[in-house]
mmCIF file of C-alpha atoms and ligand atoms in Angstrom:
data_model
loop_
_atom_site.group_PDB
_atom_site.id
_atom_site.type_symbol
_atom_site.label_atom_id
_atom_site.label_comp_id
_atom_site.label_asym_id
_atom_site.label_seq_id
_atom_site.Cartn_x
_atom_site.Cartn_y
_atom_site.Cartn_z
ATOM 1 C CA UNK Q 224 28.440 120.087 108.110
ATOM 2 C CA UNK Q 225 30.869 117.020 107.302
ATOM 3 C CA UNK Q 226 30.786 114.205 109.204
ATOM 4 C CA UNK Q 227 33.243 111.674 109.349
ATOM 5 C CA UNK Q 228 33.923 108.218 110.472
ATOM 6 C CA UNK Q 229 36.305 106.343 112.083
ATOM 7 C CA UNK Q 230 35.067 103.172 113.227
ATOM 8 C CA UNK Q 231 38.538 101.677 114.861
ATOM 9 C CA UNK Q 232 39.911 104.914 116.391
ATOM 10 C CA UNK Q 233 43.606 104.608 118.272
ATOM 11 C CA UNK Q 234 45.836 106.427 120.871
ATOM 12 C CA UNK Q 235 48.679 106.673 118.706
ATOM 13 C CA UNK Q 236 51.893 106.244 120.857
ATOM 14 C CA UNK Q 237 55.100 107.359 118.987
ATOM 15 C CA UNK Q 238 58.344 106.278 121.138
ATOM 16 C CA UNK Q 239 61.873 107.788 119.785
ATOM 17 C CA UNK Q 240 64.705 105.583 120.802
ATOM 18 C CA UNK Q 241 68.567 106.538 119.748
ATOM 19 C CA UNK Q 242 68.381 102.326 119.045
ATOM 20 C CA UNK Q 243 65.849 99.272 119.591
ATOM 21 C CA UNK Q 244 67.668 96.616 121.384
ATOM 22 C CA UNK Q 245 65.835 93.463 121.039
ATOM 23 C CA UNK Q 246 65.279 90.965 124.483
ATOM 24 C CA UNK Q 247 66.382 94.054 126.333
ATOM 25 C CA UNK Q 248 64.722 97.048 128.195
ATOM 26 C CA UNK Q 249 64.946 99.923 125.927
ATOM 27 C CA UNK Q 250 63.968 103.061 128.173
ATOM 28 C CA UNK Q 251 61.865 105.976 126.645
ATOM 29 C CA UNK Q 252 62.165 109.914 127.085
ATOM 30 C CA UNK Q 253 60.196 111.234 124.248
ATOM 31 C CA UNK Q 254 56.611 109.942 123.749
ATOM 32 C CA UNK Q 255 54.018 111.275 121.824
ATOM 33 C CA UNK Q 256 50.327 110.339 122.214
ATOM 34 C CA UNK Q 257 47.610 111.326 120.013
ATOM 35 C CA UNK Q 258 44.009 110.491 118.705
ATOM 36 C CA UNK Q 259 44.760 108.520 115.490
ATOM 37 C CA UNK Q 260 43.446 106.382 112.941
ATOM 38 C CA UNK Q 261 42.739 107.792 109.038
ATOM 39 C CA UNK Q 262 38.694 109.140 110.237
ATOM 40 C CA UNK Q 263 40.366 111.159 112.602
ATOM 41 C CA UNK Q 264 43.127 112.619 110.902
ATOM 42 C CA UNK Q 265 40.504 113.728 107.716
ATOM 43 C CA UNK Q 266 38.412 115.586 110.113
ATOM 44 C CA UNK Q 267 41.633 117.252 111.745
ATOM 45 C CA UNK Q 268 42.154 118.284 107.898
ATOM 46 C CA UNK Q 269 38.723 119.745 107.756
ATOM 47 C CA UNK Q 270 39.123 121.677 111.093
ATOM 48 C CA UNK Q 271 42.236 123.166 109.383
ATOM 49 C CA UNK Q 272 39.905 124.597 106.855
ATOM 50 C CA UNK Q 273 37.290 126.343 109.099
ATOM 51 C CA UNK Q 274 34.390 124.351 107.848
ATOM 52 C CA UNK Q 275 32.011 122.802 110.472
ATOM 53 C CA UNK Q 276 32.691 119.153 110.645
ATOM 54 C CA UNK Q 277 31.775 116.101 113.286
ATOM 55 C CA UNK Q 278 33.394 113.353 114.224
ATOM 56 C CA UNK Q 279 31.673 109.684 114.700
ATOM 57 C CA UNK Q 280 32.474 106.327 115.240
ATOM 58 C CA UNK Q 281 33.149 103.925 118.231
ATOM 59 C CA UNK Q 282 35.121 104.294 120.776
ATOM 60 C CA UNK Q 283 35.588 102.953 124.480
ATOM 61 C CA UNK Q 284 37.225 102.555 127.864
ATOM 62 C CA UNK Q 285 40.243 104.679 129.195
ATOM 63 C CA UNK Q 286 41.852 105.073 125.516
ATOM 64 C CA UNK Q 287 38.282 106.100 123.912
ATOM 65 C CA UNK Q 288 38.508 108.886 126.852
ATOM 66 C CA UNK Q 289 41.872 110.062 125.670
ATOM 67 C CA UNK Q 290 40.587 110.231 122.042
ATOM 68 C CA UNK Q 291 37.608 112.383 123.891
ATOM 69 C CA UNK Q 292 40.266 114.624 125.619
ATOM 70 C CA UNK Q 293 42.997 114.710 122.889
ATOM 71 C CA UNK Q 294 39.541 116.176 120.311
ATOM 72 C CA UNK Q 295 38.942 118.756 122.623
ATOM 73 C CA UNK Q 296 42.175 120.060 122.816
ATOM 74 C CA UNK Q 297 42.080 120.681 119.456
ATOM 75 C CA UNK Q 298 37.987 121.806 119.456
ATOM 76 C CA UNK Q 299 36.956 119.199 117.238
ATOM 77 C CA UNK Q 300 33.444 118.601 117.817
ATOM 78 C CA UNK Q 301 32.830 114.389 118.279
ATOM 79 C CA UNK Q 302 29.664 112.514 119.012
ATOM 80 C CA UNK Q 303 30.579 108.659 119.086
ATOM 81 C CA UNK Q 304 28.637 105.649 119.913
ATOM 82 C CA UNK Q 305 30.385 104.677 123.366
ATOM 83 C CA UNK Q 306 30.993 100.727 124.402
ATOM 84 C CA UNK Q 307 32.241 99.033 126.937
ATOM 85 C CA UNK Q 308 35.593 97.766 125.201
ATOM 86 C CA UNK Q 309 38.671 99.519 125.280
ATOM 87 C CA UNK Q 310 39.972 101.076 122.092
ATOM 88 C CA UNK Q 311 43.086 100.077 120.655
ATOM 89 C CA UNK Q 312 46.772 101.582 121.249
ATOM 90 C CA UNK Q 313 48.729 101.753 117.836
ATOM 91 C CA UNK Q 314 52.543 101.899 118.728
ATOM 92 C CA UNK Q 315 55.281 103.302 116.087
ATOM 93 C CA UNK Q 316 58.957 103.476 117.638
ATOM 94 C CA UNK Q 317 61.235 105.539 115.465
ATOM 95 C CA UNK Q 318 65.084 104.245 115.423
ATOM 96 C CA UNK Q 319 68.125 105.276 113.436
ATOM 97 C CA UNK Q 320 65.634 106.132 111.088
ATOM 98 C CA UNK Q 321 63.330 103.308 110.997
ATOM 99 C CA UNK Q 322 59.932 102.980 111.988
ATOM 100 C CA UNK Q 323 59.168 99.809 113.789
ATOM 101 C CA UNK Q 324 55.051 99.433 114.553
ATOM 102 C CA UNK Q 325 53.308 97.661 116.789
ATOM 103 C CA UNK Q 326 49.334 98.198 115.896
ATOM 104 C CA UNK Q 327 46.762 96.476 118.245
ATOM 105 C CA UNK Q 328 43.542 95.284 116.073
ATOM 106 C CA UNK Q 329 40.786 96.592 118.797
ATOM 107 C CA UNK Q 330 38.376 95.275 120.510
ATOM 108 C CA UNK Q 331 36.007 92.273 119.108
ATOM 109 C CA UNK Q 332 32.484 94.105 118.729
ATOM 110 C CA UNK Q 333 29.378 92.216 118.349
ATOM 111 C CA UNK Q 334 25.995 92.424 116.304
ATOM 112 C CA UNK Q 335 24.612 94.064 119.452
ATOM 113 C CA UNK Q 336 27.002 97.112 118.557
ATOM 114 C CA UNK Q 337 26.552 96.883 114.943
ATOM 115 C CA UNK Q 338 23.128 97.753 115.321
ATOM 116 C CA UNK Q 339 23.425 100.480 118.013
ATOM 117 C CA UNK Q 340 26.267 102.127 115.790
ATOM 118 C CA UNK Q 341 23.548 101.869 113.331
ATOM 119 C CA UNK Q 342 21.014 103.622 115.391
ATOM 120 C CA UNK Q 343 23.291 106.484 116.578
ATOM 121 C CA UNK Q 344 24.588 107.384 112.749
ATOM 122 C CA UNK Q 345 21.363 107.885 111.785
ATOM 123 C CA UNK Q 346 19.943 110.341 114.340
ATOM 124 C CA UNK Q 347 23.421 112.114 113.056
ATOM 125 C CA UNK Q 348 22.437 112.315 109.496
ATOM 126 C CA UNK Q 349 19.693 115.542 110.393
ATOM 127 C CA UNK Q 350 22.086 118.209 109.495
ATOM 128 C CA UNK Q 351 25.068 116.825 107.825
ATOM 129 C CA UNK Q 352 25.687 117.485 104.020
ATOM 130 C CA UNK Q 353 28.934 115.120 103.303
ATOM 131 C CA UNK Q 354 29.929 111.682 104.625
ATOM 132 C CA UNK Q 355 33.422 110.758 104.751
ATOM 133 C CA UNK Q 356 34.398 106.936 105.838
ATOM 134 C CA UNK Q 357 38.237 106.358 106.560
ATOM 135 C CA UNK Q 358 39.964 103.117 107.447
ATOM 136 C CA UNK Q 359 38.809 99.957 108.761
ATOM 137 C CA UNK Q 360 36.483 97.803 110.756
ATOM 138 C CA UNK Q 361 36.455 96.702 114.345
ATOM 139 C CA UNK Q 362 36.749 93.227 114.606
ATOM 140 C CA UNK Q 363 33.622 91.600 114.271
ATOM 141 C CA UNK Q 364 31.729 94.277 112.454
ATOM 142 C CA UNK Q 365 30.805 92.454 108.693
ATOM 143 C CA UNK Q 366 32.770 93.168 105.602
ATOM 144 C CA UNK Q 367 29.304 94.640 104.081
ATOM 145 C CA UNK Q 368 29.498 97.241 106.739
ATOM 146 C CA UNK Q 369 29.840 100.789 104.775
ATOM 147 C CA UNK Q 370 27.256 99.439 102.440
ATOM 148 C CA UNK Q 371 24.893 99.799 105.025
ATOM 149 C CA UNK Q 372 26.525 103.191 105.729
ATOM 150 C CA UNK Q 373 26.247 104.298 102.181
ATOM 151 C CA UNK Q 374 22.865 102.991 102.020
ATOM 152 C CA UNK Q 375 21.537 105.346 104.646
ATOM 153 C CA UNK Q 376 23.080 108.221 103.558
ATOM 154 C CA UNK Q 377 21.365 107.771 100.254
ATOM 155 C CA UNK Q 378 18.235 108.147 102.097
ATOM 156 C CA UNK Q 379 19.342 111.742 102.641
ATOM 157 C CA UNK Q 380 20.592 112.553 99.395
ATOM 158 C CA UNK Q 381 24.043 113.165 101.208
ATOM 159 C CA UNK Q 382 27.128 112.005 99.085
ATOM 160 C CA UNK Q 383 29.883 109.577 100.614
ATOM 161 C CA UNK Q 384 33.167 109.785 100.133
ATOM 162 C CA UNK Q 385 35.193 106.101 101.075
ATOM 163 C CA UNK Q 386 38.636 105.906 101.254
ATOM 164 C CA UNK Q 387 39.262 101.833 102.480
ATOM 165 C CA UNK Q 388 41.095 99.461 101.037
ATOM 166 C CA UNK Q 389 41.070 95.492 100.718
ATOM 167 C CA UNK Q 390 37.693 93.530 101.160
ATOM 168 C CA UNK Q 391 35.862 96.368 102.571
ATOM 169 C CA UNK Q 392 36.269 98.245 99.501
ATOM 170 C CA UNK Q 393 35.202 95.659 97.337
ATOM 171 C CA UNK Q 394 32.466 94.533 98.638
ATOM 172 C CA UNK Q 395 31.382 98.119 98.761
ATOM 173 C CA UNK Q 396 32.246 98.679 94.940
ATOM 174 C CA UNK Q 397 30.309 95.514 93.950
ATOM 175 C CA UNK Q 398 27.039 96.590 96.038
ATOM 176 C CA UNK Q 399 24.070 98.591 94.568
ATOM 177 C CA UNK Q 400 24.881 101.620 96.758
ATOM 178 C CA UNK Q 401 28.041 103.374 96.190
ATOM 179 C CA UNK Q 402 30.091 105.796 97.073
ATOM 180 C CA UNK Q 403 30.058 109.211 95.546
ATOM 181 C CA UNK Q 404 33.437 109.417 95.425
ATOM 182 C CA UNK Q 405 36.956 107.122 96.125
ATOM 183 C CA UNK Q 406 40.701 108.279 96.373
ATOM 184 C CA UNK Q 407 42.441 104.809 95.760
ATOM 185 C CA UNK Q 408 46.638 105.129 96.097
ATOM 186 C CA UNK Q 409 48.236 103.261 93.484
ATOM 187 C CA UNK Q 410 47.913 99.893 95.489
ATOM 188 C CA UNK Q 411 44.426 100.291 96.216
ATOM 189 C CA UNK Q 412 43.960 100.747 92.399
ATOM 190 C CA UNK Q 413 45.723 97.649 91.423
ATOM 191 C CA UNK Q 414 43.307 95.927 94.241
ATOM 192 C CA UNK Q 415 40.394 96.863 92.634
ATOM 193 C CA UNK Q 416 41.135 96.395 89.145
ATOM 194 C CA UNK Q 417 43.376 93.222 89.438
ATOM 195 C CA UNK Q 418 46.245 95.005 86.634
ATOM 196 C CA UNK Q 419 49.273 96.550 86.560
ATOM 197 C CA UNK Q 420 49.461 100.224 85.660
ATOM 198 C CA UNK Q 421 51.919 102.598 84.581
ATOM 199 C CA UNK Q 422 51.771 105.885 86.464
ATOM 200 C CA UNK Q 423 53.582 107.913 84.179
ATOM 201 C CA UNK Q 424 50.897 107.037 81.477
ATOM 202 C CA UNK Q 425 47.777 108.481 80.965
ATOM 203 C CA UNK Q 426 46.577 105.658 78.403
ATOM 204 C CA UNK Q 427 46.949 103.237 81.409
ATOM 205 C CA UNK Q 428 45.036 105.553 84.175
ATOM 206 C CA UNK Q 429 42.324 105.765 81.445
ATOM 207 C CA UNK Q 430 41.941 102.319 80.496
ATOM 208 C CA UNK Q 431 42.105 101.163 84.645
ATOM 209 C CA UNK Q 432 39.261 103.856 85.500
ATOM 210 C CA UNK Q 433 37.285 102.750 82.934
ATOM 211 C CA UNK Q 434 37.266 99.394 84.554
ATOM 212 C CA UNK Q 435 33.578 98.328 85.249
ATOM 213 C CA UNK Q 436 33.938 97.734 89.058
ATOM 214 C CA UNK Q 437 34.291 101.786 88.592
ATOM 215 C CA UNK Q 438 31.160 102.459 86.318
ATOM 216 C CA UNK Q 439 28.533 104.008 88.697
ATOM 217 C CA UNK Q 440 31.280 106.190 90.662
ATOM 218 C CA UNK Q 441 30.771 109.552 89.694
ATOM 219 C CA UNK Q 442 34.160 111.063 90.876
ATOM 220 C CA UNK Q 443 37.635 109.413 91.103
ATOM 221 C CA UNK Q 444 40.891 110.354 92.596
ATOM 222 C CA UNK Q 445 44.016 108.176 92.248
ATOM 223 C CA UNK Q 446 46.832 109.958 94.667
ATOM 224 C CA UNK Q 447 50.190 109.300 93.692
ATOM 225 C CA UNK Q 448 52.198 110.267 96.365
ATOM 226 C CA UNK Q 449 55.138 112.453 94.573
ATOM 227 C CA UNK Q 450 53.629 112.548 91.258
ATOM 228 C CA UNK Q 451 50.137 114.525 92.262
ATOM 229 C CA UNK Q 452 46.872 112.319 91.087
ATOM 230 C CA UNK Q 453 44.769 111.303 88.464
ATOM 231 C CA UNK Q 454 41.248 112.030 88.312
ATOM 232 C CA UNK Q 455 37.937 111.120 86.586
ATOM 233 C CA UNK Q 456 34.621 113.405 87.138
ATOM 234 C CA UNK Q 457 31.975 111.479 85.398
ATOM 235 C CA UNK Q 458 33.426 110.750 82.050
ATOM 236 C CA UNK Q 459 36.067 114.042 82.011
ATOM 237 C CA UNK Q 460 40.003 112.723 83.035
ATOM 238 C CA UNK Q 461 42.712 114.838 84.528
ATOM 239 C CA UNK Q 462 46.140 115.080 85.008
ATOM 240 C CA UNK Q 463 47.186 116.988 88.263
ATOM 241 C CA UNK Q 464 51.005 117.551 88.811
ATOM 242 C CA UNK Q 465 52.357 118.971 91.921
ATOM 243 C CA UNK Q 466 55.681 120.647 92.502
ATOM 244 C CA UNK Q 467 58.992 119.320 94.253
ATOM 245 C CA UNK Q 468 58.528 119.851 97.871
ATOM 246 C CA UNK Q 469 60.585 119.068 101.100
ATOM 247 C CA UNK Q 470 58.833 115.765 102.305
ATOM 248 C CA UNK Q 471 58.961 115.208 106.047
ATOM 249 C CA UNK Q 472 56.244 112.765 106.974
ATOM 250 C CA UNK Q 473 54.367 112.020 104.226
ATOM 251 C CA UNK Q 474 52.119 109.842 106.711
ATOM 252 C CA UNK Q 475 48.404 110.568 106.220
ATOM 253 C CA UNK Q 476 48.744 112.828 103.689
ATOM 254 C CA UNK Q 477 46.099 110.847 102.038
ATOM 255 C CA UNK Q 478 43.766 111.637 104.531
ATOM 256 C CA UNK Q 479 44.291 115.221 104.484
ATOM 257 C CA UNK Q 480 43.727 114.910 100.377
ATOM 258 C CA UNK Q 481 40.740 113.431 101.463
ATOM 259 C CA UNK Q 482 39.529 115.878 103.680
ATOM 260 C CA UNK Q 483 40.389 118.994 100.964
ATOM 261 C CA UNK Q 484 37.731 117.096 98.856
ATOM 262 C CA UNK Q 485 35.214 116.466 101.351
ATOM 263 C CA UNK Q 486 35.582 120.407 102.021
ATOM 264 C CA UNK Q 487 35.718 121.349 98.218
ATOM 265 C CA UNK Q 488 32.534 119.005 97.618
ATOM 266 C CA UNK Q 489 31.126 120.989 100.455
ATOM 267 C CA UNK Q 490 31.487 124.375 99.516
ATOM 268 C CA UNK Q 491 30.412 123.187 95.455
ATOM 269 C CA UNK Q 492 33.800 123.986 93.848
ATOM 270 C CA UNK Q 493 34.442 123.045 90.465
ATOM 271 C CA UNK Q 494 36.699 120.034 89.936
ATOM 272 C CA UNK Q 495 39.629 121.913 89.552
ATOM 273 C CA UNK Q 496 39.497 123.899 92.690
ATOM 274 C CA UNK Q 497 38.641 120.768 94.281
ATOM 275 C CA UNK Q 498 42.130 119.053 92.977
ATOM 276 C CA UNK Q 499 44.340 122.194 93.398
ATOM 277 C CA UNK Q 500 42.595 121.924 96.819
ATOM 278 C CA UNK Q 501 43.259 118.192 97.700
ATOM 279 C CA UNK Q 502 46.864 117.864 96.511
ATOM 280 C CA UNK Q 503 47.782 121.404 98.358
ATOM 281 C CA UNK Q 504 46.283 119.755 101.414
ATOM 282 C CA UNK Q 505 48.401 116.518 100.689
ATOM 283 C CA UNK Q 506 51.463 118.394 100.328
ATOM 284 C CA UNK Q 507 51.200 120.560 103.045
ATOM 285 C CA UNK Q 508 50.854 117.218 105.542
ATOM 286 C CA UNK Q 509 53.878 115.481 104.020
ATOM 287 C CA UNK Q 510 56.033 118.999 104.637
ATOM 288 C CA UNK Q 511 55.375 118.395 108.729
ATOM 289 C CA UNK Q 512 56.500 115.910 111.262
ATOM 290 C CA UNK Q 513 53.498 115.710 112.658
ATOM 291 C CA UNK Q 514 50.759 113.357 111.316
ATOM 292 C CA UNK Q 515 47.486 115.089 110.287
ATOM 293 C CA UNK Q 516 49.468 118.637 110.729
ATOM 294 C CA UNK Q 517 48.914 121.555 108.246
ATOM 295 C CA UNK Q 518 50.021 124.557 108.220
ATOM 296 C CA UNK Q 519 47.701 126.816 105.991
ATOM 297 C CA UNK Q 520 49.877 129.742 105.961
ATOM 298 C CA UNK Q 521 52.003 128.259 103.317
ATOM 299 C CA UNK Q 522 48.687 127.158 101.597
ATOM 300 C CA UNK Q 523 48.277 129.499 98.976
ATOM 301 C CA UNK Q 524 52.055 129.422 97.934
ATOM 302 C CA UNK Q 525 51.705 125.895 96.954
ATOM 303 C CA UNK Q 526 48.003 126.168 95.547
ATOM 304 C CA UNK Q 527 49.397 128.043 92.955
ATOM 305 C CA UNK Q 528 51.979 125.806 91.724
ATOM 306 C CA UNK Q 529 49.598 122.661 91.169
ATOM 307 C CA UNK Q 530 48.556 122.254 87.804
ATOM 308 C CA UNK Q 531 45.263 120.753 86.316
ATOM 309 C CA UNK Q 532 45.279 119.198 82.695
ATOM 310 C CA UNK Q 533 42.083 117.694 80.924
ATOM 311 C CA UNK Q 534 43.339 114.837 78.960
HETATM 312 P P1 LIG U 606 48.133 107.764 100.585
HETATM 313 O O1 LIG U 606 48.672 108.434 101.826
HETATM 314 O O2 LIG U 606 46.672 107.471 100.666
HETATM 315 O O3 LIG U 606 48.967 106.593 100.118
HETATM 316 P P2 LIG U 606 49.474 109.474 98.643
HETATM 317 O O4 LIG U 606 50.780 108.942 99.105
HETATM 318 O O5 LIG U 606 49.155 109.335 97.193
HETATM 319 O O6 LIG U 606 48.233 108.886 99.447
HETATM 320 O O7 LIG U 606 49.438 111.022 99.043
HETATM 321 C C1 LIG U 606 48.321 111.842 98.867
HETATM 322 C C2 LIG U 606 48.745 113.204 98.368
HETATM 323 O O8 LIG U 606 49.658 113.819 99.309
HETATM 324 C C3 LIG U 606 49.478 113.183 97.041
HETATM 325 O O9 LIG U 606 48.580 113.164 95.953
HETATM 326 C C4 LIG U 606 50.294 114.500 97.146
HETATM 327 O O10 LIG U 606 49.465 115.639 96.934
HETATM 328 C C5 LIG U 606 50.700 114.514 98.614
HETATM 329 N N1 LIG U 606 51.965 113.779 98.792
HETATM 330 C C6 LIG U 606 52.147 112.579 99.367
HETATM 331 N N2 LIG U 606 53.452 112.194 99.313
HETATM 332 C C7 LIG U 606 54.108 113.191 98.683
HETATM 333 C C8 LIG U 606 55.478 113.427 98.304
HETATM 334 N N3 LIG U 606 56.447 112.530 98.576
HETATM 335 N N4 LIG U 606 55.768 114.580 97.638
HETATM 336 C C9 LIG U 606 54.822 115.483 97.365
HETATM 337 N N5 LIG U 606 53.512 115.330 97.698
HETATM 338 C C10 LIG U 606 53.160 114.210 98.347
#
């Protein structure tokens, strides 16, 4: 099983106006709610693929009970640690085109739910083979956080795949547990290795994964959006190139890339089944409108077009 984490869940409220007048009422008639934030829409990715996955994290109040609802609808199975505080509302209204977003940063937890989360992911870690941590920290939680994740994982031989950004990231790159894999974008890259890069050459992907923050990180996957990824598995590179395709909503398609490896890494594919995989899954979520959507019926057409080159 694959369990993943999402430790500041949201109800993700979409709002489409014809225009946003400011200092005025602007009345609504098509809303969209759904369980968000990036945990969420990796295990939705996962689901997709018909292997057995979990969901964890915190959640709480009225909105955690929508997250609740809005899983079962879609029989994802969820077992999160349950507080008192609401969960956060993250609010995108789409205009002539534009996407204006209003995210709430969710509730301040304290050291009291640090350690019960702490409790309640390890009594999870029985049966699960893969860990996948998405996204960022409630509000009070410390930066060092996913260390401690990664840490008890590696008391269970089960491999961690972390896809954060900013200090969180960092902090975890720097400690003496690490991840077993990372899928930086091209921004998360630059944060980590403090240097430009040029994406169109494979001298410069090289030299930045060979940076040192990077050493003990056996597998490495740097999306890039339209132009497929780059990759390291231990000390092989590789160039992965996808084809043109009819972007839609190209939100959270690193997620779903995310979730394609978690699922390749648990059914022990070789690395270039596991790319192919990732980057079909990545695709597939920026051809739909809807967030965290794929539709694997058009899977193996684009499968076949992604290509894999050892450099
Ligand atoms: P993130 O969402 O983390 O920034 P990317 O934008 O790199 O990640 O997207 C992850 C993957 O999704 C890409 O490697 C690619 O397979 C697919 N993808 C994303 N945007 C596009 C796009 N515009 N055209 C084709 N594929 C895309």
């Amino acid at each position: 099983m694959i369990l993943t984490i999402t430790m500041n869940p949201s109800v993700d409220i979409s709002y489409s106006l014809d225009k946003l007048v400011i200092n005025d009422v602007n009345r609504v008639s098509n809303t969209r709610k759904t369980a968000g934030g990036k945990g969420l829409n990796v295990t939705r990715g996962i689901n997709f693929s018909n292997i057995p996955v979990l969901a964890t994290g915190i959640i709480g109040g009225t909105t955690g009970k929508f997250i609740q609802e809005q899983l079962d609808e879609d029989n994802i199975a969820y077992n999160f640690y349950v507080t008192q505080k609401e969960s956060r509302n993250c609010i995108a209204i789409l205009h002539q085109g534009n996407q204006t977003e209003i995210l709430e940063a969710g509730p301040r937890l304290d050291n009291d739910d640090v350690e019960q989360f702490l409790q309640h992911y390890k009594k999870l870690l029985n049966h699960v083979k893969i860990i996948t941590i998405s996204g960022s920290l409630p509000l009070g939680f410390p930066v060092n956080f996913y260390v401690n994740l990664i840490e008890l994982a590696s008391e269970y031989q089960i491999p961690v795949l972390l896809d954060s950004s900013g200090q969180m990231l960092l902090t975890t790159l720097k400690s003496q547990y690490k991840p077993y894999l990372i899928k930086p974008n091209q921004e998360e890259l630059k944060q980590i290795i403090q240097m430009d890069i040029d994406v169109n050459d494979s001298h410069s992907l090289i030299k930045a994964l060979k940076h040192d923050s990077l050493d003990d990180i056996p597998l490495i996957v740097i999306s890039l959006g339209k132009n497929g990824a780059f990759a390291r598995c231990f000390n092989h590179y590789y160039q992965v190139s996808i084809p043109k395709i009819n972007v839609v909503n190209p939100v959270g398609s690193g997620d779903i890339t995310l979730a394609g490896l978690a699922v390749s890494l648990h059914e022990n594919e070789s690395i270039e089944v596991m790319l192919k995989r990732a980057m079909t899954m990545g695709m597939l979520n920026a051809m739909e409108a809807q967030t965290g959507f794929v539709n694997m019926n058009n899977y193996h057409e684009y499968y076949q077009q992604v290509e894999i080159k050892e450099i």
